[in-house]
Amino acid sequence: MKFSSITLLLTAASSALTVSAFTQSSAFGVRSQSGLFMSEATEEEAKVSKKNKRLQFMKDDQFYRNGFKDVRKDVEDVMEGQFKSKLVDDMKENKHIVEREGVRVHLASDFGFCWGVERSIALAYEAVKHFPDRKVHITNELIHNPEVNDNLGNMEVNFIEKTADGKDFSVVGEKDVVILPAFGASFEEMQLFNEKDVEIVDTTCPWVSKVWNTVDTHQKKGLTSIIHGKYAHEETVATVSFCEDYLCVKNMEEAEMVADYILNGGDKPAFMKHFKNAVSDGFDPDTMLSNLGLANQTTMYKKETRAIGKMLQKTMLEKFGPVDAETHYMEFDTICDATQERQDAVHDLVVNAKELGLDFILVVGGWDSSNTAHLLEIPQLSGIRSFHINRAECITADN
């Protein structure tokens, strides 16, 4: 393929780092489809205590969320060597542009790892170094970045196998170390590990735990949580483990289906068939859609989440009137700032593509990364030629 003089490179999930990852405050939260069940407890206890139980787990001496200072400097050096780029530094100093041999590359104004991801990587690396003689497991990919996960594999971290019946935790033995990834892990998984004699290293992004606090508020107020997210995504799976009644909508179209059912009723079996994998056990749309709270998967479009929120608010106004609507609907802003900043940066490039003379937009990130997928959709929806790669090796002389 012959390239013109101006192209664009957008790094979505791999590039320069700062040392802020090692100094930021930490937070915690969990969930994942594991086929596990809670310890026996009354239904009423479960409704009010999941968050409190999680906080109790976090106080255990075998639970770590602030890293390990004894190996921090070594990990900082390793991460600088793996992820820092002189080329990127040069581009940042030159208005995010580099030109070589007639090819001009524009780098998005916001790109690369957010501090939450940097923190997650740092904690995982520190755990491996701090427990050199222990078997270390991780409940999922740390993040959706192949190089980072390959690095952990090379450090002999065991990725828990997923089977048809859920995750196989039988390989986790006493005194082993278990890393919880940036997406979090389920309440049930966390409870299981708390009952085992293992060390737990929590790398959950604080923005994710912020969403969990939101659905906990929904629960206390007797609201059904409407989750704007992909029901099978690790983060959403984690979030719904802290809900009692919930329904996941992946986009505005599905949210409109919910709004229409609230206002007009409809074909209940058809509604439940469509959302069969995206609702809580025993969900009844006839009784569980009158009091709603909105939350989201942190990597979704902020504009779409806000649009869904406005539509649901309007729906409740129409259903219950202006006086009572506020008692039937609640929402908090749980969108990750870094996610929005990167989406805005791509949007700016799309808007200015003609002026910049861009031939195409290149998005770099994991194939299974929700963040990367949404970044790619922005130019595609605007008719801008765009490509997605997960590694530099995807670019060869033949393409």
mmCIF file of C-alpha atoms in Angstrom:
data_model
loop_
_atom_site.group_PDB
_atom_site.id
_atom_site.type_symbol
_atom_site.label_atom_id
_atom_site.label_comp_id
_atom_site.label_asym_id
_atom_site.label_seq_id
_atom_site.Cartn_x
_atom_site.Cartn_y
_atom_site.Cartn_z
ATOM 1 C CA MET A 1 0.000 0.000 0.000
ATOM 2 C CA LYS A 2 1.329 3.418 -0.922
ATOM 3 C CA PHE A 3 0.932 6.084 1.730
ATOM 4 C CA SER A 4 0.392 9.789 1.155
ATOM 5 C CA SER A 5 2.191 12.463 3.039
ATOM 6 C CA ILE A 6 -0.079 12.628 6.056
ATOM 7 C CA THR A 7 -1.289 9.786 8.230
ATOM 8 C CA LEU A 8 -2.413 9.427 11.817
ATOM 9 C CA LEU A 9 -1.278 7.208 14.633
ATOM 10 C CA LEU A 10 -3.488 6.881 17.690
ATOM 11 C CA THR A 11 -2.129 4.758 20.524
ATOM 12 C CA ALA A 12 -5.100 3.621 22.540
ATOM 13 C CA ALA A 13 -3.543 1.290 25.056
ATOM 14 C CA SER A 14 0.223 1.270 24.849
ATOM 15 C CA SER A 15 2.704 4.090 25.048
ATOM 16 C CA ALA A 16 4.474 6.520 27.367
ATOM 17 C CA LEU A 17 4.073 6.246 31.133
ATOM 18 C CA THR A 18 4.429 8.582 34.046
ATOM 19 C CA VAL A 19 5.470 7.601 37.548
ATOM 20 C CA SER A 20 2.078 8.753 38.904
ATOM 21 C CA ALA A 21 0.922 5.143 38.873
ATOM 22 C CA PHE A 22 3.107 4.388 41.852
ATOM 23 C CA THR A 23 1.844 7.233 44.025
ATOM 24 C CA GLN A 24 -1.888 7.374 43.376
ATOM 25 C CA SER A 25 -4.334 6.306 46.066
ATOM 26 C CA SER A 26 -5.978 2.929 45.695
ATOM 27 C CA ALA A 27 -9.493 1.528 45.727
ATOM 28 C CA PHE A 28 -11.084 -1.875 45.448
ATOM 29 C CA GLY A 29 -13.997 -3.792 44.013
ATOM 30 C CA VAL A 30 -14.894 -7.146 42.403
ATOM 31 C CA ARG A 31 -16.908 -9.560 40.152
ATOM 32 C CA SER A 32 -16.742 -12.209 37.409
ATOM 33 C CA GLN A 33 -18.851 -15.081 36.113
ATOM 34 C CA SER A 34 -17.248 -17.892 38.012
ATOM 35 C CA GLY A 35 -20.055 -20.290 38.679
ATOM 36 C CA LEU A 36 -19.536 -19.574 42.411
ATOM 37 C CA PHE A 37 -22.217 -18.780 44.952
ATOM 38 C CA MET A 38 -22.282 -16.716 48.128
ATOM 39 C CA SER A 39 -21.909 -18.354 51.512
ATOM 40 C CA GLU A 40 -25.249 -19.109 53.125
ATOM 41 C CA ALA A 41 -26.908 -15.919 54.360
ATOM 42 C CA THR A 42 -30.379 -14.547 54.533
ATOM 43 C CA GLU A 43 -31.733 -12.598 51.583
ATOM 44 C CA GLU A 44 -32.108 -9.525 53.746
ATOM 45 C CA GLU A 45 -28.461 -9.689 54.852
ATOM 46 C CA ALA A 46 -27.332 -9.989 51.237
ATOM 47 C CA LYS A 47 -29.279 -6.887 50.248
ATOM 48 C CA VAL A 48 -27.542 -4.639 52.725
ATOM 49 C CA SER A 49 -24.111 -6.108 53.300
ATOM 50 C CA LYS A 50 -22.197 -6.812 50.066
ATOM 51 C CA LYS A 51 -20.376 -3.492 50.118
ATOM 52 C CA ASN A 52 -19.682 -3.786 53.844
ATOM 53 C CA LYS A 53 -18.434 -7.332 53.413
ATOM 54 C CA ARG A 54 -16.138 -6.152 50.635
ATOM 55 C CA LEU A 55 -14.769 -3.463 52.944
ATOM 56 C CA GLN A 56 -14.200 -6.093 55.611
ATOM 57 C CA PHE A 57 -12.306 -8.273 53.138
ATOM 58 C CA MET A 58 -10.088 -5.312 52.350
ATOM 59 C CA LYS A 59 -9.070 -4.934 55.994
ATOM 60 C CA ASP A 60 -7.587 -8.421 56.126
ATOM 61 C CA ASP A 61 -3.797 -8.626 56.590
ATOM 62 C CA GLN A 62 -3.584 -10.815 53.474
ATOM 63 C CA PHE A 63 -5.264 -8.220 51.278
ATOM 64 C CA TYR A 64 -3.070 -5.702 49.444
ATOM 65 C CA ARG A 65 -4.123 -2.663 47.441
ATOM 66 C CA ASN A 66 -1.286 -0.217 48.028
ATOM 67 C CA GLY A 67 1.563 -2.165 46.483
ATOM 68 C CA PHE A 68 4.935 -3.142 47.912
ATOM 69 C CA LYS A 69 7.475 -0.411 48.543
ATOM 70 C CA ASP A 70 10.393 -2.835 48.874
ATOM 71 C CA VAL A 71 10.308 -3.554 45.124
ATOM 72 C CA ARG A 72 8.769 -0.326 43.828
ATOM 73 C CA LYS A 73 11.934 1.224 42.411
ATOM 74 C CA ASP A 74 12.768 -1.950 40.500
ATOM 75 C CA VAL A 75 9.255 -2.054 39.043
ATOM 76 C CA GLU A 76 9.413 1.616 38.047
ATOM 77 C CA ASP A 77 12.602 0.900 36.126
ATOM 78 C CA VAL A 78 11.083 -2.147 34.426
ATOM 79 C CA MET A 79 7.977 -0.225 33.376
ATOM 80 C CA GLU A 80 10.002 2.696 32.082
ATOM 81 C CA GLY A 81 12.005 0.288 29.948
ATOM 82 C CA GLN A 82 8.956 -1.561 28.632
ATOM 83 C CA PHE A 83 6.590 1.299 27.928
ATOM 84 C CA LYS A 84 8.416 4.605 27.623
ATOM 85 C CA SER A 85 9.117 5.766 24.053
ATOM 86 C CA LYS A 86 11.582 8.416 22.907
ATOM 87 C CA LEU A 87 9.628 8.783 19.663
ATOM 88 C CA VAL A 88 6.459 9.576 21.590
ATOM 89 C CA ASP A 89 8.359 12.038 23.790
ATOM 90 C CA ASP A 90 9.666 13.778 20.674
ATOM 91 C CA MET A 91 6.161 13.964 19.202
ATOM 92 C CA LYS A 92 4.748 15.463 22.396
ATOM 93 C CA GLU A 93 7.387 18.184 22.220
ATOM 94 C CA ASN A 94 6.483 18.884 18.585
ATOM 95 C CA LYS A 95 2.718 19.409 18.830
ATOM 96 C CA HIS A 96 2.162 15.627 18.678
ATOM 97 C CA ILE A 97 3.560 15.414 15.129
ATOM 98 C CA VAL A 98 6.472 13.623 13.527
ATOM 99 C CA GLU A 99 7.422 13.631 9.843
ATOM 100 C CA ARG A 100 9.900 11.247 8.261
ATOM 101 C CA GLU A 101 10.564 10.315 4.646
ATOM 102 C CA GLY A 102 7.491 12.155 3.424
ATOM 103 C CA VAL A 103 5.103 10.566 5.923
ATOM 104 C CA ARG A 104 3.564 12.738 8.616
ATOM 105 C CA VAL A 105 2.096 11.124 11.722
ATOM 106 C CA HIS A 106 -0.267 12.941 14.082
ATOM 107 C CA LEU A 107 -0.540 11.551 17.615
ATOM 108 C CA ALA A 108 -3.828 12.077 19.464
ATOM 109 C CA SER A 109 -3.665 14.717 22.186
ATOM 110 C CA ASP A 110 -4.679 12.127 24.805
ATOM 111 C CA PHE A 111 -3.478 8.555 24.463
ATOM 112 C CA GLY A 112 -1.855 5.609 26.175
ATOM 113 C CA PHE A 113 -2.351 4.183 29.658
ATOM 114 C CA CYS A 114 -4.425 6.147 32.140
ATOM 115 C CA TRP A 115 -3.077 6.295 35.699
ATOM 116 C CA GLY A 116 -5.556 3.607 36.784
ATOM 117 C CA VAL A 117 -4.059 1.168 34.281
ATOM 118 C CA GLU A 118 -0.513 2.213 35.182
ATOM 119 C CA ARG A 119 -1.387 1.546 38.806
ATOM 120 C CA SER A 120 -2.791 -1.862 37.946
ATOM 121 C CA ILE A 121 0.336 -2.882 36.030
ATOM 122 C CA ALA A 122 2.594 -1.586 38.781
ATOM 123 C CA LEU A 123 0.728 -3.486 41.507
ATOM 124 C CA ALA A 124 0.796 -6.723 39.503
ATOM 125 C CA TYR A 125 4.516 -6.423 38.738
ATOM 126 C CA GLU A 126 5.256 -5.539 42.359
ATOM 127 C CA ALA A 127 3.299 -8.576 43.566
ATOM 128 C CA VAL A 128 5.382 -10.933 41.442
ATOM 129 C CA LYS A 129 8.628 -9.432 42.716
ATOM 130 C CA HIS A 130 7.479 -9.239 46.347
ATOM 131 C CA PHE A 131 6.428 -12.913 46.431
ATOM 132 C CA PRO A 132 9.256 -14.534 44.419
ATOM 133 C CA ASP A 133 8.758 -17.995 45.911
ATOM 134 C CA ARG A 134 4.957 -18.107 45.674
ATOM 135 C CA LYS A 135 2.683 -19.287 42.872
ATOM 136 C CA VAL A 136 0.952 -16.213 41.482
ATOM 137 C CA HIS A 137 -2.449 -16.379 39.763
ATOM 138 C CA ILE A 138 -4.612 -13.755 38.082
ATOM 139 C CA THR A 139 -8.376 -14.137 37.696
ATOM 140 C CA ASN A 140 -8.492 -12.609 34.206
ATOM 141 C CA GLU A 141 -6.358 -10.610 31.814
ATOM 142 C CA LEU A 142 -4.903 -7.733 33.812
ATOM 143 C CA ILE A 143 -5.989 -5.287 31.110
ATOM 144 C CA HIS A 144 -6.913 -5.791 27.453
ATOM 145 C CA ASN A 145 -3.399 -5.246 26.191
ATOM 146 C CA PRO A 146 -1.554 -8.271 24.743
ATOM 147 C CA GLU A 147 1.943 -7.055 25.550
ATOM 148 C CA VAL A 148 1.150 -6.463 29.218
ATOM 149 C CA ASN A 149 -0.489 -9.878 29.554
ATOM 150 C CA ASP A 150 2.408 -11.507 27.702
ATOM 151 C CA ASN A 151 4.795 -9.836 30.136
ATOM 152 C CA LEU A 152 2.902 -11.339 33.061
ATOM 153 C CA GLY A 153 2.934 -14.731 31.367
ATOM 154 C CA ASN A 154 6.686 -14.438 30.956
ATOM 155 C CA MET A 155 6.856 -13.736 34.696
ATOM 156 C CA GLU A 156 5.148 -17.123 35.190
ATOM 157 C CA VAL A 157 1.843 -15.662 36.370
ATOM 158 C CA ASN A 158 -0.919 -18.238 35.918
ATOM 159 C CA PHE A 159 -4.047 -16.985 34.156
ATOM 160 C CA ILE A 160 -7.035 -18.802 35.654
ATOM 161 C CA GLU A 161 -8.616 -21.041 33.024
ATOM 162 C CA LYS A 162 -12.180 -20.351 31.942
ATOM 163 C CA THR A 163 -14.304 -23.466 31.403
ATOM 164 C CA ALA A 164 -17.898 -24.060 30.374
ATOM 165 C CA ASP A 165 -18.759 -24.138 34.084
ATOM 166 C CA GLY A 166 -16.891 -20.962 34.966
ATOM 167 C CA LYS A 167 -13.359 -20.310 36.125
ATOM 168 C CA ASP A 168 -11.306 -23.188 37.470
ATOM 169 C CA PHE A 169 -10.054 -22.006 40.854
ATOM 170 C CA SER A 170 -9.081 -25.506 41.940
ATOM 171 C CA VAL A 171 -5.488 -24.684 40.947
ATOM 172 C CA VAL A 172 -5.255 -21.999 43.634
ATOM 173 C CA GLY A 173 -3.555 -23.514 46.651
ATOM 174 C CA GLU A 174 -2.866 -22.351 50.194
ATOM 175 C CA LYS A 175 -0.320 -19.540 50.500
ATOM 176 C CA ASP A 176 -0.647 -18.751 46.773
ATOM 177 C CA VAL A 177 -1.014 -15.166 45.536
ATOM 178 C CA VAL A 178 -4.104 -14.082 43.601
ATOM 179 C CA ILE A 179 -4.138 -10.862 41.561
ATOM 180 C CA LEU A 180 -7.489 -9.203 40.897
ATOM 181 C CA PRO A 181 -7.314 -7.384 37.517
ATOM 182 C CA ALA A 182 -8.067 -3.770 36.662
ATOM 183 C CA PHE A 183 -11.669 -4.684 35.755
ATOM 184 C CA GLY A 184 -12.205 -6.115 39.230
ATOM 185 C CA ALA A 185 -13.485 -9.528 40.210
ATOM 186 C CA SER A 186 -16.867 -10.678 41.456
ATOM 187 C CA PHE A 187 -18.093 -10.461 44.995
ATOM 188 C CA GLU A 188 -18.349 -14.245 44.927
ATOM 189 C CA GLU A 189 -14.740 -14.610 43.811
ATOM 190 C CA MET A 190 -13.588 -12.201 46.453
ATOM 191 C CA GLN A 191 -15.502 -14.098 49.104
ATOM 192 C CA LEU A 192 -13.990 -17.382 47.941
ATOM 193 C CA PHE A 193 -10.440 -16.036 48.169
ATOM 194 C CA ASN A 194 -11.146 -14.443 51.526
ATOM 195 C CA GLU A 195 -12.058 -17.878 52.851
ATOM 196 C CA LYS A 196 -8.877 -19.415 51.425
ATOM 197 C CA ASP A 197 -5.439 -18.979 52.931
ATOM 198 C CA VAL A 198 -4.131 -16.869 50.029
ATOM 199 C CA GLU A 199 -2.638 -13.426 49.509
ATOM 200 C CA ILE A 200 -4.947 -11.130 47.502
ATOM 201 C CA VAL A 201 -3.460 -8.281 45.464
ATOM 202 C CA ASP A 202 -6.217 -5.956 44.300
ATOM 203 C CA THR A 203 -5.435 -3.866 41.212
ATOM 204 C CA THR A 204 -9.053 -2.821 40.519
ATOM 205 C CA CYS A 205 -9.337 0.612 38.934
ATOM 206 C CA PRO A 206 -10.787 3.152 41.403
ATOM 207 C CA TRP A 207 -13.223 4.327 38.721
ATOM 208 C CA VAL A 208 -14.683 0.835 38.602
ATOM 209 C CA SER A 209 -15.177 0.709 42.364
ATOM 210 C CA LYS A 210 -16.878 4.103 42.097
ATOM 211 C CA VAL A 211 -19.516 2.439 39.917
ATOM 212 C CA TRP A 212 -19.922 -0.300 42.527
ATOM 213 C CA ASN A 213 -20.548 2.303 45.197
ATOM 214 C CA THR A 214 -23.238 3.760 42.952
ATOM 215 C CA VAL A 215 -25.098 0.473 42.508
ATOM 216 C CA ASP A 216 -24.817 -0.076 46.262
ATOM 217 C CA THR A 217 -26.706 3.207 46.692
ATOM 218 C CA HIS A 218 -29.329 1.956 44.227
ATOM 219 C CA GLN A 219 -29.684 -1.205 46.273
ATOM 220 C CA LYS A 220 -30.166 0.678 49.540
ATOM 221 C CA LYS A 221 -32.845 2.842 47.959
ATOM 222 C CA GLY A 222 -34.697 -0.103 46.455
ATOM 223 C CA LEU A 223 -33.876 0.816 42.856
ATOM 224 C CA THR A 224 -33.316 -1.433 39.877
ATOM 225 C CA SER A 225 -29.872 -0.691 38.422
ATOM 226 C CA ILE A 226 -29.831 0.017 34.697
ATOM 227 C CA ILE A 227 -26.252 -0.669 33.628
ATOM 228 C CA HIS A 228 -25.067 0.903 30.376
ATOM 229 C CA GLY A 229 -22.548 -1.753 29.402
ATOM 230 C CA LYS A 230 -21.868 -5.067 27.712
ATOM 231 C CA TYR A 231 -23.283 -7.773 29.970
ATOM 232 C CA ALA A 232 -20.431 -10.225 29.257
ATOM 233 C CA HIS A 233 -17.602 -7.701 29.762
ATOM 234 C CA GLU A 234 -15.507 -8.444 32.846
ATOM 235 C CA GLU A 235 -16.163 -5.053 34.375
ATOM 236 C CA THR A 236 -19.932 -5.241 33.949
ATOM 237 C CA VAL A 237 -19.964 -8.795 35.259
ATOM 238 C CA ALA A 238 -18.179 -7.444 38.316
ATOM 239 C CA THR A 239 -20.576 -4.544 38.710
ATOM 240 C CA VAL A 240 -23.751 -6.608 38.577
ATOM 241 C CA SER A 241 -22.434 -8.891 41.328
ATOM 242 C CA PHE A 242 -23.048 -5.961 43.688
ATOM 243 C CA CYS A 243 -26.604 -5.447 42.425
ATOM 244 C CA GLU A 244 -29.799 -7.137 43.530
ATOM 245 C CA ASP A 245 -32.084 -6.193 40.625
ATOM 246 C CA TYR A 246 -30.443 -5.064 37.393
ATOM 247 C CA LEU A 247 -30.773 -4.849 33.631
ATOM 248 C CA CYS A 248 -27.883 -4.181 31.238
ATOM 249 C CA VAL A 249 -28.345 -2.153 28.058
ATOM 250 C CA LYS A 250 -25.479 -2.014 25.577
ATOM 251 C CA ASN A 251 -26.660 0.996 23.568
ATOM 252 C CA MET A 252 -29.375 3.568 23.030
ATOM 253 C CA GLU A 253 -31.473 1.142 20.988
ATOM 254 C CA GLU A 254 -31.782 -1.254 23.921
ATOM 255 C CA ALA A 255 -32.396 1.628 26.321
ATOM 256 C CA GLU A 256 -35.264 2.754 24.078
ATOM 257 C CA MET A 257 -36.729 -0.757 24.313
ATOM 258 C CA VAL A 258 -36.721 -0.425 28.098
ATOM 259 C CA ALA A 259 -38.281 3.050 27.973
ATOM 260 C CA ASP A 260 -41.001 1.830 25.618
ATOM 261 C CA TYR A 261 -41.837 -1.059 27.932
ATOM 262 C CA ILE A 262 -42.044 1.312 30.914
ATOM 263 C CA LEU A 263 -44.510 3.562 29.096
ATOM 264 C CA ASN A 264 -46.492 1.103 27.038
ATOM 265 C CA GLY A 265 -45.893 -2.384 28.387
ATOM 266 C CA GLY A 266 -45.646 -4.947 25.621
ATOM 267 C CA ASP A 267 -44.675 -8.491 24.846
ATOM 268 C CA LYS A 268 -43.094 -9.637 28.102
ATOM 269 C CA PRO A 269 -41.761 -12.989 26.799
ATOM 270 C CA ALA A 270 -40.139 -11.246 23.819
ATOM 271 C CA PHE A 271 -38.642 -8.583 26.103
ATOM 272 C CA MET A 272 -37.210 -11.204 28.446
ATOM 273 C CA LYS A 273 -35.891 -13.283 25.564
ATOM 274 C CA HIS A 274 -33.961 -10.288 24.237
ATOM 275 C CA PHE A 275 -32.467 -9.464 27.656
ATOM 276 C CA LYS A 276 -32.196 -13.042 28.949
ATOM 277 C CA ASN A 277 -28.438 -12.774 29.591
ATOM 278 C CA ALA A 278 -28.532 -9.190 30.782
ATOM 279 C CA VAL A 279 -30.883 -9.261 33.785
ATOM 280 C CA SER A 280 -30.794 -10.414 37.394
ATOM 281 C CA ASP A 281 -32.297 -13.723 38.451
ATOM 282 C CA GLY A 282 -36.067 -13.483 38.765
ATOM 283 C CA PHE A 283 -36.227 -10.197 36.913
ATOM 284 C CA ASP A 284 -39.792 -9.035 36.168
ATOM 285 C CA PRO A 285 -40.114 -6.002 33.863
ATOM 286 C CA ASP A 286 -43.696 -5.483 35.020
ATOM 287 C CA THR A 287 -42.626 -4.783 38.600
ATOM 288 C CA MET A 288 -38.939 -3.864 38.481
ATOM 289 C CA LEU A 289 -38.888 -0.908 36.095
ATOM 290 C CA SER A 290 -40.749 1.639 38.212
ATOM 291 C CA ASN A 291 -37.749 2.756 40.300
ATOM 292 C CA LEU A 292 -34.456 3.046 38.443
ATOM 293 C CA GLY A 293 -30.854 4.019 39.007
ATOM 294 C CA LEU A 294 -28.357 4.447 36.146
ATOM 295 C CA ALA A 295 -24.742 3.305 36.207
ATOM 296 C CA ASN A 296 -22.296 2.353 33.483
ATOM 297 C CA GLN A 297 -19.335 0.332 32.348
ATOM 298 C CA THR A 298 -16.570 2.919 32.573
ATOM 299 C CA THR A 299 -15.364 2.361 28.995
ATOM 300 C CA MET A 300 -18.669 3.180 27.286
ATOM 301 C CA TYR A 301 -19.374 6.394 25.391
ATOM 302 C CA LYS A 302 -19.940 9.177 27.896
ATOM 303 C CA LYS A 303 -22.212 10.997 25.467
ATOM 304 C CA GLU A 304 -24.310 7.879 24.975
ATOM 305 C CA THR A 305 -24.589 7.234 28.717
ATOM 306 C CA ARG A 306 -25.730 10.806 29.248
ATOM 307 C CA ALA A 307 -28.208 10.532 26.399
ATOM 308 C CA ILE A 308 -29.595 7.324 27.904
ATOM 309 C CA GLY A 309 -29.868 9.073 31.259
ATOM 310 C CA LYS A 310 -31.794 11.990 29.785
ATOM 311 C CA MET A 311 -34.126 9.610 27.964
ATOM 312 C CA LEU A 312 -34.822 7.587 31.121
ATOM 313 C CA GLN A 313 -35.416 10.758 33.092
ATOM 314 C CA LYS A 314 -37.888 11.952 30.455
ATOM 315 C CA THR A 315 -39.542 8.528 30.495
ATOM 316 C CA MET A 316 -40.087 8.672 34.245
ATOM 317 C CA LEU A 317 -41.434 12.205 33.973
ATOM 318 C CA GLU A 318 -43.939 11.034 31.413
ATOM 319 C CA LYS A 319 -44.826 7.945 33.442
ATOM 320 C CA PHE A 320 -45.093 9.463 36.916
ATOM 321 C CA GLY A 321 -45.314 13.220 36.389
ATOM 322 C CA PRO A 322 -42.894 15.978 37.436
ATOM 323 C CA VAL A 323 -43.708 15.750 41.142
ATOM 324 C CA ASP A 324 -42.916 12.068 41.620
ATOM 325 C CA ALA A 325 -40.299 11.499 38.903
ATOM 326 C CA GLU A 326 -37.339 12.277 41.179
ATOM 327 C CA THR A 327 -38.340 9.478 43.535
ATOM 328 C CA HIS A 328 -38.387 7.006 40.637
ATOM 329 C CA TYR A 329 -35.048 7.797 38.980
ATOM 330 C CA MET A 330 -31.465 8.465 40.102
ATOM 331 C CA GLU A 331 -28.136 8.794 38.328
ATOM 332 C CA PHE A 332 -24.538 9.696 39.139
ATOM 333 C CA ASP A 333 -21.681 10.516 36.794
ATOM 334 C CA THR A 334 -19.565 7.359 36.784
ATOM 335 C CA ILE A 335 -17.842 7.842 33.428
ATOM 336 C CA CYS A 336 -14.062 7.481 33.571
ATOM 337 C CA ASP A 337 -12.425 10.829 32.773
ATOM 338 C CA ALA A 338 -9.559 9.182 30.891
ATOM 339 C CA THR A 339 -11.992 7.289 28.672
ATOM 340 C CA GLN A 340 -13.777 10.489 27.743
ATOM 341 C CA GLU A 341 -10.554 12.422 27.170
ATOM 342 C CA ARG A 342 -9.335 9.829 24.673
ATOM 343 C CA GLN A 343 -12.681 9.728 22.902
ATOM 344 C CA ASP A 344 -12.637 13.530 22.669
ATOM 345 C CA ALA A 345 -9.093 13.430 21.281
ATOM 346 C CA VAL A 346 -10.157 11.051 18.494
ATOM 347 C CA HIS A 347 -13.218 13.161 17.789
ATOM 348 C CA ASP A 348 -10.995 16.245 17.397
ATOM 349 C CA LEU A 349 -8.872 14.400 14.849
ATOM 350 C CA VAL A 350 -11.963 13.264 12.962
ATOM 351 C CA VAL A 351 -13.381 16.787 12.853
ATOM 352 C CA ASN A 352 -10.052 18.146 11.580
ATOM 353 C CA ALA A 353 -9.165 15.208 9.328
ATOM 354 C CA LYS A 354 -9.654 17.146 6.101
ATOM 355 C CA GLU A 355 -7.696 20.157 7.309
ATOM 356 C CA LEU A 356 -4.876 17.903 8.510
ATOM 357 C CA GLY A 357 -4.957 15.941 5.277
ATOM 358 C CA LEU A 358 -5.235 12.580 7.019
ATOM 359 C CA ASP A 359 -5.283 9.493 4.856
ATOM 360 C CA PHE A 360 -6.481 7.242 7.643
ATOM 361 C CA ILE A 361 -6.694 6.836 11.401
ATOM 362 C CA LEU A 362 -4.832 3.997 13.084
ATOM 363 C CA VAL A 363 -6.004 2.814 16.500
ATOM 364 C CA VAL A 364 -3.641 0.681 18.583
ATOM 365 C CA GLY A 365 -5.003 -1.546 21.340
ATOM 366 C CA GLY A 366 -6.118 -5.044 22.287
ATOM 367 C CA TRP A 367 -8.580 -6.842 20.025
ATOM 368 C CA ASP A 368 -10.897 -7.399 22.992
ATOM 369 C CA SER A 369 -10.512 -3.901 24.445
ATOM 370 C CA SER A 370 -13.824 -2.086 24.816
ATOM 371 C CA ASN A 371 -11.964 1.229 25.002
ATOM 372 C CA THR A 372 -10.189 0.542 21.719
ATOM 373 C CA ALA A 373 -13.358 -0.630 19.990
ATOM 374 C CA HIS A 374 -15.148 2.581 20.907
ATOM 375 C CA LEU A 375 -12.222 4.702 19.721
ATOM 376 C CA LEU A 376 -12.331 2.924 16.370
ATOM 377 C CA GLU A 377 -16.066 3.508 16.028
ATOM 378 C CA ILE A 378 -15.627 7.284 16.165
ATOM 379 C CA PRO A 379 -13.859 7.645 12.780
ATOM 380 C CA GLN A 380 -15.810 4.760 11.268
ATOM 381 C CA LEU A 381 -19.161 6.358 12.082
ATOM 382 C CA SER A 382 -17.913 9.563 10.459
ATOM 383 C CA GLY A 383 -16.849 7.798 7.279
ATOM 384 C CA ILE A 384 -13.134 8.270 7.966
ATOM 385 C CA ARG A 385 -10.901 5.452 6.761
ATOM 386 C CA SER A 386 -9.585 3.718 9.868
ATOM 387 C CA PHE A 387 -7.766 0.586 11.024
ATOM 388 C CA HIS A 388 -7.211 -1.279 14.281
ATOM 389 C CA ILE A 389 -4.018 -3.120 15.191
ATOM 390 C CA ASN A 390 -2.956 -4.636 18.500
ATOM 391 C CA ARG A 391 0.825 -4.660 17.979
ATOM 392 C CA ALA A 392 3.458 -2.939 15.869
ATOM 393 C CA GLU A 393 4.094 -6.278 14.143
ATOM 394 C CA CYS A 394 0.718 -5.914 12.410
ATOM 395 C CA ILE A 395 2.330 -3.284 10.142
ATOM 396 C CA THR A 396 4.466 -4.911 7.450
ATOM 397 C CA ALA A 397 5.870 -4.005 4.033
ATOM 398 C CA ASP A 398 2.949 -5.861 2.445
ATOM 399 C CA ASN A 399 0.256 -3.656 3.963
#
